[in-house]
Amino acid sequence: MSAITLPKAIEDFVAANNAHDVDALMATLAADAVVSDDGKTYTDDAGIRTWIGSHLIAPKIVITPTSFGNSRMIASSAGDFPGSPQPFAFNFIIEGDLVKGLSIDLA
């Protein structure tokens, strides 16, 4: 299996997520980042930090990228949630080395 090449911002996001590090995840996001997941949109630091804690850290999500193209990463996501592991589509908007936008849907 060949390695998937990801932009630095996405690579940093995946690494911080898989380390289950809230502060490192926050550091991958632009100051005006917007995250959409599970039918809700988060636009401020407090909301995004709460989303990270409840949707990524608490269920111990581990993201394993399986494909990437056009700012869309498909990844197997495993953790403490019903139906784990499941494939999710992570749609990124990148600005420099930071994530400016992220929407997550079932793949």
mmCIF file of N, CA and C in Angstrom:
data_model
loop_
_atom_site.group_PDB
_atom_site.id
_atom_site.type_symbol
_atom_site.label_atom_id
_atom_site.label_comp_id
_atom_site.label_asym_id
_atom_site.label_seq_id
_atom_site.Cartn_x
_atom_site.Cartn_y
_atom_site.Cartn_z
ATOM 1 N N MET A 1 0.845 -1.179 0.000
ATOM 2 C CA MET A 1 0.000 0.000 0.000
ATOM 3 C C MET A 1 0.886 1.236 0.000
ATOM 4 N N SER A 2 0.609 2.183 -0.879
ATOM 5 C CA SER A 2 1.424 3.383 -0.945
ATOM 6 C C SER A 2 0.964 4.399 0.087
ATOM 7 N N ALA A 3 1.903 5.221 0.510
ATOM 8 C CA ALA A 3 1.602 6.255 1.497
ATOM 9 C C ALA A 3 0.768 7.353 0.852
ATOM 10 N N ILE A 4 -0.090 7.960 1.639
ATOM 11 C CA ILE A 4 -0.920 9.060 1.165
ATOM 12 C C ILE A 4 -0.218 10.356 1.553
ATOM 13 N N THR A 5 -0.032 11.234 0.589
ATOM 14 C CA THR A 5 0.586 12.521 0.856
ATOM 15 C C THR A 5 -0.506 13.526 1.204
ATOM 16 N N LEU A 6 -0.361 14.128 2.373
ATOM 17 C CA LEU A 6 -1.328 15.110 2.848
ATOM 18 C C LEU A 6 -0.648 16.470 2.976
ATOM 19 N N PRO A 7 -1.381 17.552 2.757
ATOM 20 C CA PRO A 7 -0.826 18.869 3.051
ATOM 21 C C PRO A 7 -0.451 18.945 4.536
ATOM 22 N N LYS A 8 0.538 19.789 4.858
ATOM 23 C CA LYS A 8 1.026 19.899 6.227
ATOM 24 C C LYS A 8 -0.100 20.172 7.220
ATOM 25 N N ALA A 9 -1.023 21.054 6.893
ATOM 26 C CA ALA A 9 -2.112 21.393 7.815
ATOM 27 C C ALA A 9 -2.933 20.158 8.170
ATOM 28 N N ILE A 10 -3.213 19.321 7.191
ATOM 29 C CA ILE A 10 -4.017 18.118 7.424
ATOM 30 C C ILE A 10 -3.191 17.066 8.154
ATOM 31 N N GLU A 11 -1.941 16.936 7.767
ATOM 32 C CA GLU A 11 -1.045 16.013 8.463
ATOM 33 C C GLU A 11 -0.955 16.372 9.952
ATOM 34 N N ASP A 12 -0.813 17.671 10.240
ATOM 35 C CA ASP A 12 -0.749 18.142 11.633
ATOM 36 C C ASP A 12 -2.056 17.855 12.371
ATOM 37 N N PHE A 13 -3.195 18.078 11.686
ATOM 38 C CA PHE A 13 -4.501 17.824 12.290
ATOM 39 C C PHE A 13 -4.643 16.350 12.663
ATOM 40 N N VAL A 14 -4.295 15.453 11.738
ATOM 41 C CA VAL A 14 -4.412 14.016 11.989
ATOM 42 C C VAL A 14 -3.497 13.606 13.147
ATOM 43 N N ALA A 15 -2.258 14.094 13.139
ATOM 44 C CA ALA A 15 -1.309 13.736 14.205
ATOM 45 C C ALA A 15 -1.796 14.215 15.569
ATOM 46 N N ALA A 16 -2.288 15.455 15.647
ATOM 47 C CA ALA A 16 -2.781 15.995 16.920
ATOM 48 C C ALA A 16 -4.013 15.224 17.382
ATOM 49 N N ASN A 17 -4.897 14.892 16.443
ATOM 50 C CA ASN A 17 -6.081 14.112 16.790
ATOM 51 C C ASN A 17 -5.681 12.751 17.348
ATOM 52 N N ASN A 18 -4.800 12.067 16.649
ATOM 53 C CA ASN A 18 -4.423 10.718 17.060
ATOM 54 C C ASN A 18 -3.622 10.706 18.354
ATOM 55 N N ALA A 19 -3.050 11.867 18.733
ATOM 56 C CA ALA A 19 -2.367 12.007 20.022
ATOM 57 C C ALA A 19 -3.365 12.368 21.126
ATOM 58 N N HIS A 20 -4.624 12.622 20.731
ATOM 59 C CA HIS A 20 -5.697 13.010 21.660
ATOM 60 C C HIS A 20 -5.305 14.233 22.474
ATOM 61 N N ASP A 21 -4.806 15.259 21.754
ATOM 62 C CA ASP A 21 -4.281 16.477 22.371
ATOM 63 C C ASP A 21 -5.125 17.683 21.936
ATOM 64 N N VAL A 22 -5.988 18.165 22.819
ATOM 65 C CA VAL A 22 -6.895 19.271 22.501
ATOM 66 C C VAL A 22 -6.113 20.509 22.085
ATOM 67 N N ASP A 23 -5.083 20.883 22.856
ATOM 68 C CA ASP A 23 -4.331 22.096 22.548
ATOM 69 C C ASP A 23 -3.610 21.983 21.201
ATOM 70 N N ALA A 24 -3.040 20.824 20.917
ATOM 71 C CA ALA A 24 -2.377 20.633 19.625
ATOM 72 C C ALA A 24 -3.380 20.711 18.483
ATOM 73 N N LEU A 25 -4.582 20.166 18.675
ATOM 74 C CA LEU A 25 -5.628 20.272 17.653
ATOM 75 C C LEU A 25 -6.029 21.726 17.440
ATOM 76 N N MET A 26 -6.206 22.462 18.510
ATOM 77 C CA MET A 26 -6.565 23.880 18.389
ATOM 78 C C MET A 26 -5.482 24.639 17.627
ATOM 79 N N ALA A 27 -4.231 24.255 17.825
ATOM 80 C CA ALA A 27 -3.118 24.931 17.164
ATOM 81 C C ALA A 27 -3.086 24.667 15.656
ATOM 82 N N THR A 28 -3.801 23.648 15.173
ATOM 83 C CA THR A 28 -3.846 23.368 13.732
ATOM 84 C C THR A 28 -4.907 24.214 13.031
ATOM 85 N N LEU A 29 -5.734 24.910 13.808
ATOM 86 C CA LEU A 29 -6.856 25.661 13.256
ATOM 87 C C LEU A 29 -6.559 27.154 13.168
ATOM 88 N N ALA A 30 -7.007 27.785 12.087
ATOM 89 C CA ALA A 30 -6.909 29.234 11.952
ATOM 90 C C ALA A 30 -7.786 29.893 13.019
ATOM 91 N N ALA A 31 -7.465 31.133 13.362
ATOM 92 C CA ALA A 31 -8.209 31.857 14.395
ATOM 93 C C ALA A 31 -9.689 31.973 14.052
ATOM 94 N N ASP A 32 -10.017 32.038 12.763
ATOM 95 C CA ASP A 32 -11.416 32.174 12.329
ATOM 96 C C ASP A 32 -11.957 30.880 11.727
ATOM 97 N N ALA A 33 -11.422 29.746 12.173
ATOM 98 C CA ALA A 33 -11.844 28.443 11.637
ATOM 99 C C ALA A 33 -13.326 28.180 11.902
ATOM 100 N N VAL A 34 -13.920 27.416 10.993
ATOM 101 C CA VAL A 34 -15.306 26.978 11.110
ATOM 102 C C VAL A 34 -15.314 25.460 10.946
ATOM 103 N N VAL A 35 -15.977 24.772 11.875
ATOM 104 C CA VAL A 35 -16.076 23.319 11.833
ATOM 105 C C VAL A 35 -17.545 22.926 11.775
ATOM 106 N N SER A 36 -17.889 22.036 10.838
ATOM 107 C CA SER A 36 -19.254 21.508 10.728
ATOM 108 C C SER A 36 -19.189 19.995 10.872
ATOM 109 N N ASP A 37 -19.935 19.473 11.825
ATOM 110 C CA ASP A 37 -19.933 18.039 12.080
ATOM 111 C C ASP A 37 -21.219 17.668 12.796
ATOM 112 N N ASP A 38 -21.744 16.521 12.459
ATOM 113 C CA ASP A 38 -22.896 15.977 13.168
ATOM 114 C C ASP A 38 -24.080 16.951 13.187
ATOM 115 N N GLY A 39 -24.265 17.688 12.065
ATOM 116 C CA GLY A 39 -25.395 18.592 11.934
ATOM 117 C C GLY A 39 -25.247 19.930 12.644
ATOM 118 N N LYS A 40 -24.074 20.220 13.198
ATOM 119 C CA LYS A 40 -23.858 21.490 13.901
ATOM 120 C C LYS A 40 -22.625 22.179 13.344
ATOM 121 N N THR A 41 -22.607 23.513 13.471
ATOM 122 C CA THR A 41 -21.471 24.312 13.032
ATOM 123 C C THR A 41 -20.901 25.046 14.227
ATOM 124 N N TYR A 42 -19.575 25.025 14.332
ATOM 125 C CA TYR A 42 -18.851 25.645 15.445
ATOM 126 C C TYR A 42 -17.953 26.737 14.875
ATOM 127 N N THR A 43 -18.061 27.944 15.435
ATOM 128 C CA THR A 43 -17.354 29.084 14.851
ATOM 129 C C THR A 43 -16.455 29.829 15.826
ATOM 130 N N ASP A 44 -16.446 29.455 17.082
ATOM 131 C CA ASP A 44 -15.591 30.166 18.032
ATOM 132 C C ASP A 44 -14.725 29.158 18.798
ATOM 133 N N ASP A 45 -13.682 29.674 19.446
ATOM 134 C CA ASP A 45 -12.748 28.803 20.153
ATOM 135 C C ASP A 45 -13.440 27.906 21.170
ATOM 136 N N ALA A 46 -14.343 28.462 21.960
ATOM 137 C CA ALA A 46 -15.012 27.668 23.005
ATOM 138 C C ALA A 46 -15.837 26.549 22.387
ATOM 139 N N GLY A 47 -16.587 26.862 21.341
ATOM 140 C CA GLY A 47 -17.411 25.847 20.681
ATOM 141 C C GLY A 47 -16.564 24.768 20.023
ATOM 142 N N ILE A 48 -15.504 25.180 19.340
ATOM 143 C CA ILE A 48 -14.631 24.209 18.670
ATOM 144 C C ILE A 48 -13.916 23.356 19.705
ATOM 145 N N ARG A 49 -13.459 23.952 20.794
ATOM 146 C CA ARG A 49 -12.780 23.196 21.860
ATOM 147 C C ARG A 49 -13.742 22.161 22.470
ATOM 148 N N THR A 50 -14.996 22.541 22.668
ATOM 149 C CA THR A 50 -16.001 21.614 23.198
ATOM 150 C C THR A 50 -16.242 20.478 22.202
ATOM 151 N N TRP A 51 -16.353 20.813 20.900
ATOM 152 C CA TRP A 51 -16.527 19.796 19.858
ATOM 153 C C TRP A 51 -15.352 18.826 19.863
ATOM 154 N N ILE A 52 -14.134 19.347 19.912
ATOM 155 C CA ILE A 52 -12.944 18.482 19.927
ATOM 156 C C ILE A 52 -13.028 17.524 21.117
ATOM 157 N N GLY A 53 -13.357 18.052 22.285
ATOM 158 C CA GLY A 53 -13.423 17.215 23.484
ATOM 159 C C GLY A 53 -14.474 16.124 23.394
ATOM 160 N N SER A 54 -15.655 16.488 22.896
ATOM 161 C CA SER A 54 -16.757 15.524 22.896
ATOM 162 C C SER A 54 -16.773 14.600 21.682
ATOM 163 N N HIS A 55 -16.290 15.071 20.527
ATOM 164 C CA HIS A 55 -16.374 14.276 19.299
ATOM 165 C C HIS A 55 -15.071 13.570 18.904
ATOM 166 N N LEU A 56 -13.944 14.037 19.424
ATOM 167 C CA LEU A 56 -12.670 13.439 19.034
ATOM 168 C C LEU A 56 -11.907 12.846 20.219
ATOM 169 N N ILE A 57 -11.799 13.606 21.298
ATOM 170 C CA ILE A 57 -10.972 13.171 22.428
ATOM 171 C C ILE A 57 -11.696 12.145 23.308
ATOM 172 N N ALA A 58 -12.903 12.460 23.759
ATOM 173 C CA ALA A 58 -13.630 11.544 24.656
ATOM 174 C C ALA A 58 -13.826 10.152 24.051
ATOM 175 N N PRO A 59 -14.216 10.061 22.769
ATOM 176 C CA PRO A 59 -14.365 8.718 22.193
ATOM 177 C C PRO A 59 -13.041 8.128 21.686
ATOM 178 N N LYS A 60 -11.936 8.819 21.953
ATOM 179 C CA LYS A 60 -10.592 8.315 21.584
ATOM 180 C C LYS A 60 -10.500 7.984 20.094
ATOM 181 N N ILE A 61 -10.962 8.911 19.264
ATOM 182 C CA ILE A 61 -10.972 8.708 17.822
ATOM 183 C C ILE A 61 -9.546 8.622 17.277
ATOM 184 N N VAL A 62 -9.308 7.623 16.463
ATOM 185 C CA VAL A 62 -8.054 7.489 15.721
ATOM 186 C C VAL A 62 -8.418 7.535 14.241
ATOM 187 N N ILE A 63 -7.820 8.488 13.548
ATOM 188 C CA ILE A 63 -8.085 8.697 12.125
ATOM 189 C C ILE A 63 -6.972 8.049 11.309
ATOM 190 N N THR A 64 -7.371 7.195 10.363
ATOM 191 C CA THR A 64 -6.413 6.563 9.453
ATOM 192 C C THR A 64 -6.801 6.945 8.025
ATOM 193 N N PRO A 65 -6.091 7.910 7.431
ATOM 194 C CA PRO A 65 -6.423 8.331 6.065
ATOM 195 C C PRO A 65 -6.308 7.173 5.073
ATOM 196 N N THR A 66 -7.294 7.079 4.172
ATOM 197 C CA THR A 66 -7.270 6.045 3.146
ATOM 198 C C THR A 66 -7.160 6.630 1.741
ATOM 199 N N SER A 67 -7.571 7.901 1.572
ATOM 200 C CA SER A 67 -7.407 8.574 0.282
ATOM 201 C C SER A 67 -7.492 10.079 0.497
ATOM 202 N N PHE A 68 -6.928 10.814 -0.481
ATOM 203 C CA PHE A 68 -6.964 12.270 -0.408
ATOM 204 C C PHE A 68 -6.940 12.841 -1.813
ATOM 205 N N GLY A 69 -7.806 13.829 -2.042
ATOM 206 C CA GLY A 69 -7.831 14.551 -3.304
ATOM 207 C C GLY A 69 -8.788 15.707 -3.218
ATOM 208 N N ASN A 70 -8.433 16.812 -3.852
ATOM 209 C CA ASN A 70 -9.300 18.001 -3.881
ATOM 210 C C ASN A 70 -9.725 18.442 -2.490
ATOM 211 N N SER A 71 -8.789 18.455 -1.564
ATOM 212 C CA SER A 71 -9.015 18.900 -0.178
ATOM 213 C C SER A 71 -9.981 18.006 0.598
ATOM 214 N N ARG A 72 -10.230 16.800 0.090
ATOM 215 C CA ARG A 72 -11.137 15.845 0.741
ATOM 216 C C ARG A 72 -10.346 14.602 1.144
ATOM 217 N N MET A 73 -10.337 14.336 2.438
ATOM 218 C CA MET A 73 -9.659 13.150 2.945
ATOM 219 C C MET A 73 -10.711 12.146 3.392
ATOM 220 N N ILE A 74 -10.606 10.935 2.874
ATOM 221 C CA ILE A 74 -11.432 9.834 3.360
ATOM 222 C C ILE A 74 -10.571 9.090 4.370
ATOM 223 N N ALA A 75 -11.159 8.800 5.514
ATOM 224 C CA ALA A 75 -10.386 8.138 6.566
ATOM 225 C C ALA A 75 -11.266 7.179 7.337
ATOM 226 N N SER A 76 -10.649 6.096 7.746
ATOM 227 C CA SER A 76 -11.299 5.193 8.689
ATOM 228 C C SER A 76 -11.162 5.835 10.057
ATOM 229 N N SER A 77 -12.260 5.949 10.768
ATOM 230 C CA SER A 77 -12.238 6.542 12.099
ATOM 231 C C SER A 77 -12.703 5.493 13.088
ATOM 232 N N ALA A 78 -11.811 5.175 14.017
ATOM 233 C CA ALA A 78 -12.104 4.161 15.022
ATOM 234 C C ALA A 78 -12.075 4.814 16.394
ATOM 235 N N GLY A 79 -12.914 4.316 17.277
ATOM 236 C CA GLY A 79 -12.951 4.846 18.637
ATOM 237 C C GLY A 79 -14.095 4.236 19.408
ATOM 238 N N ASP A 80 -14.399 4.845 20.521
ATOM 239 C CA ASP A 80 -15.476 4.366 21.385
ATOM 240 C C ASP A 80 -16.803 4.992 20.965
ATOM 241 N N PHE A 81 -17.349 4.505 19.824
ATOM 242 C CA PHE A 81 -18.659 4.952 19.357
ATOM 243 C C PHE A 81 -19.319 3.797 18.608
ATOM 244 N N PRO A 82 -20.652 3.760 18.576
ATOM 245 C CA PRO A 82 -21.360 2.666 17.907
ATOM 246 C C PRO A 82 -20.971 2.566 16.429
ATOM 247 N N GLY A 83 -20.716 1.353 15.972
ATOM 248 C CA GLY A 83 -20.397 1.121 14.577
ATOM 249 C C GLY A 83 -18.929 1.314 14.224
ATOM 250 N N SER A 84 -18.101 1.592 15.211
ATOM 251 C CA SER A 84 -16.672 1.815 14.960
ATOM 252 C C SER A 84 -16.015 0.546 14.445
ATOM 253 N N PRO A 85 -15.106 0.668 13.497
ATOM 254 C CA PRO A 85 -14.694 1.870 12.768
ATOM 255 C C PRO A 85 -15.657 2.178 11.612
ATOM 256 N N GLN A 86 -15.674 3.458 11.238
ATOM 257 C CA GLN A 86 -16.496 3.889 10.112
ATOM 258 C C GLN A 86 -15.690 4.829 9.231
ATOM 259 N N PRO A 87 -15.987 4.831 7.924
ATOM 260 C CA PRO A 87 -15.303 5.776 7.042
ATOM 261 C C PRO A 87 -15.985 7.142 7.078
ATOM 262 N N PHE A 88 -15.180 8.177 7.214
ATOM 263 C CA PHE A 88 -15.685 9.536 7.198
ATOM 264 C C PHE A 88 -14.959 10.332 6.131
ATOM 265 N N ALA A 89 -15.661 11.317 5.575
ATOM 266 C CA ALA A 89 -15.071 12.260 4.629
ATOM 267 C C ALA A 89 -14.802 13.557 5.377
ATOM 268 N N PHE A 90 -13.559 13.980 5.373
ATOM 269 C CA PHE A 90 -13.130 15.227 5.993
ATOM 270 C C PHE A 90 -12.860 16.207 4.861
ATOM 271 N N ASN A 91 -13.666 17.244 4.757
ATOM 272 C CA ASN A 91 -13.527 18.246 3.706
ATOM 273 C C ASN A 91 -12.874 19.481 4.315
ATOM 274 N N PHE A 92 -11.648 19.767 3.868
ATOM 275 C CA PHE A 92 -10.843 20.826 4.463
ATOM 276 C C PHE A 92 -10.793 22.071 3.588
ATOM 277 N N ILE A 93 -10.715 23.211 4.247
ATOM 278 C CA ILE A 93 -10.305 24.460 3.618
ATOM 279 C C ILE A 93 -9.011 24.826 4.333
ATOM 280 N N ILE A 94 -7.936 24.952 3.557
ATOM 281 C CA ILE A 94 -6.614 25.190 4.116
ATOM 282 C C ILE A 94 -6.193 26.627 3.811
ATOM 283 N N GLU A 95 -5.589 27.256 4.793
ATOM 284 C CA GLU A 95 -5.012 28.592 4.619
ATOM 285 C C GLU A 95 -3.595 28.546 5.183
ATOM 286 N N GLY A 96 -2.616 28.542 4.296
ATOM 287 C CA GLY A 96 -1.228 28.380 4.739
ATOM 288 C C GLY A 96 -1.055 26.989 5.320
ATOM 289 N N ASP A 97 -0.556 26.927 6.555
ATOM 290 C CA ASP A 97 -0.380 25.639 7.230
ATOM 291 C C ASP A 97 -1.454 25.391 8.284
ATOM 292 N N LEU A 98 -2.595 26.078 8.134
ATOM 293 C CA LEU A 98 -3.679 25.935 9.113
ATOM 294 C C LEU A 98 -4.984 25.513 8.434
ATOM 295 N N VAL A 99 -5.837 24.883 9.215
ATOM 296 C CA VAL A 99 -7.170 24.500 8.754
ATOM 297 C C VAL A 99 -8.103 25.683 9.012
ATOM 298 N N LYS A 100 -8.690 26.208 7.952
ATOM 299 C CA LYS A 100 -9.622 27.334 8.076
ATOM 300 C C LYS A 100 -11.067 26.844 8.127
ATOM 301 N N GLY A 101 -11.314 25.704 7.494
ATOM 302 C CA GLY A 101 -12.654 25.135 7.480
ATOM 303 C C GLY A 101 -12.578 23.628 7.443
ATOM 304 N N LEU A 102 -13.533 22.986 8.111
ATOM 305 C CA LEU A 102 -13.600 21.536 8.126
ATOM 306 C C LEU A 102 -15.058 21.121 8.230
ATOM 307 N N SER A 103 -15.480 20.259 7.318
ATOM 308 C CA SER A 103 -16.794 19.632 7.446
ATOM 309 C C SER A 103 -16.585 18.127 7.373
ATOM 310 N N ILE A 104 -17.319 17.409 8.212
ATOM 311 C CA ILE A 104 -17.155 15.959 8.330
ATOM 312 C C ILE A 104 -18.493 15.287 8.081
ATOM 313 N N ASP A 105 -18.478 14.276 7.208
ATOM 314 C CA ASP A 105 -19.677 13.505 6.871
ATOM 315 C C ASP A 105 -19.295 12.034 6.774
ATOM 316 N N LEU A 106 -20.285 11.148 6.888
ATOM 317 C CA LEU A 106 -20.025 9.745 6.597
ATOM 318 C C LEU A 106 -19.613 9.606 5.146
ATOM 319 N N ALA A 107 -18.635 8.768 4.889
ATOM 320 C CA ALA A 107 -18.169 8.578 3.503
ATOM 321 C C ALA A 107 -18.979 7.499 2.816
#
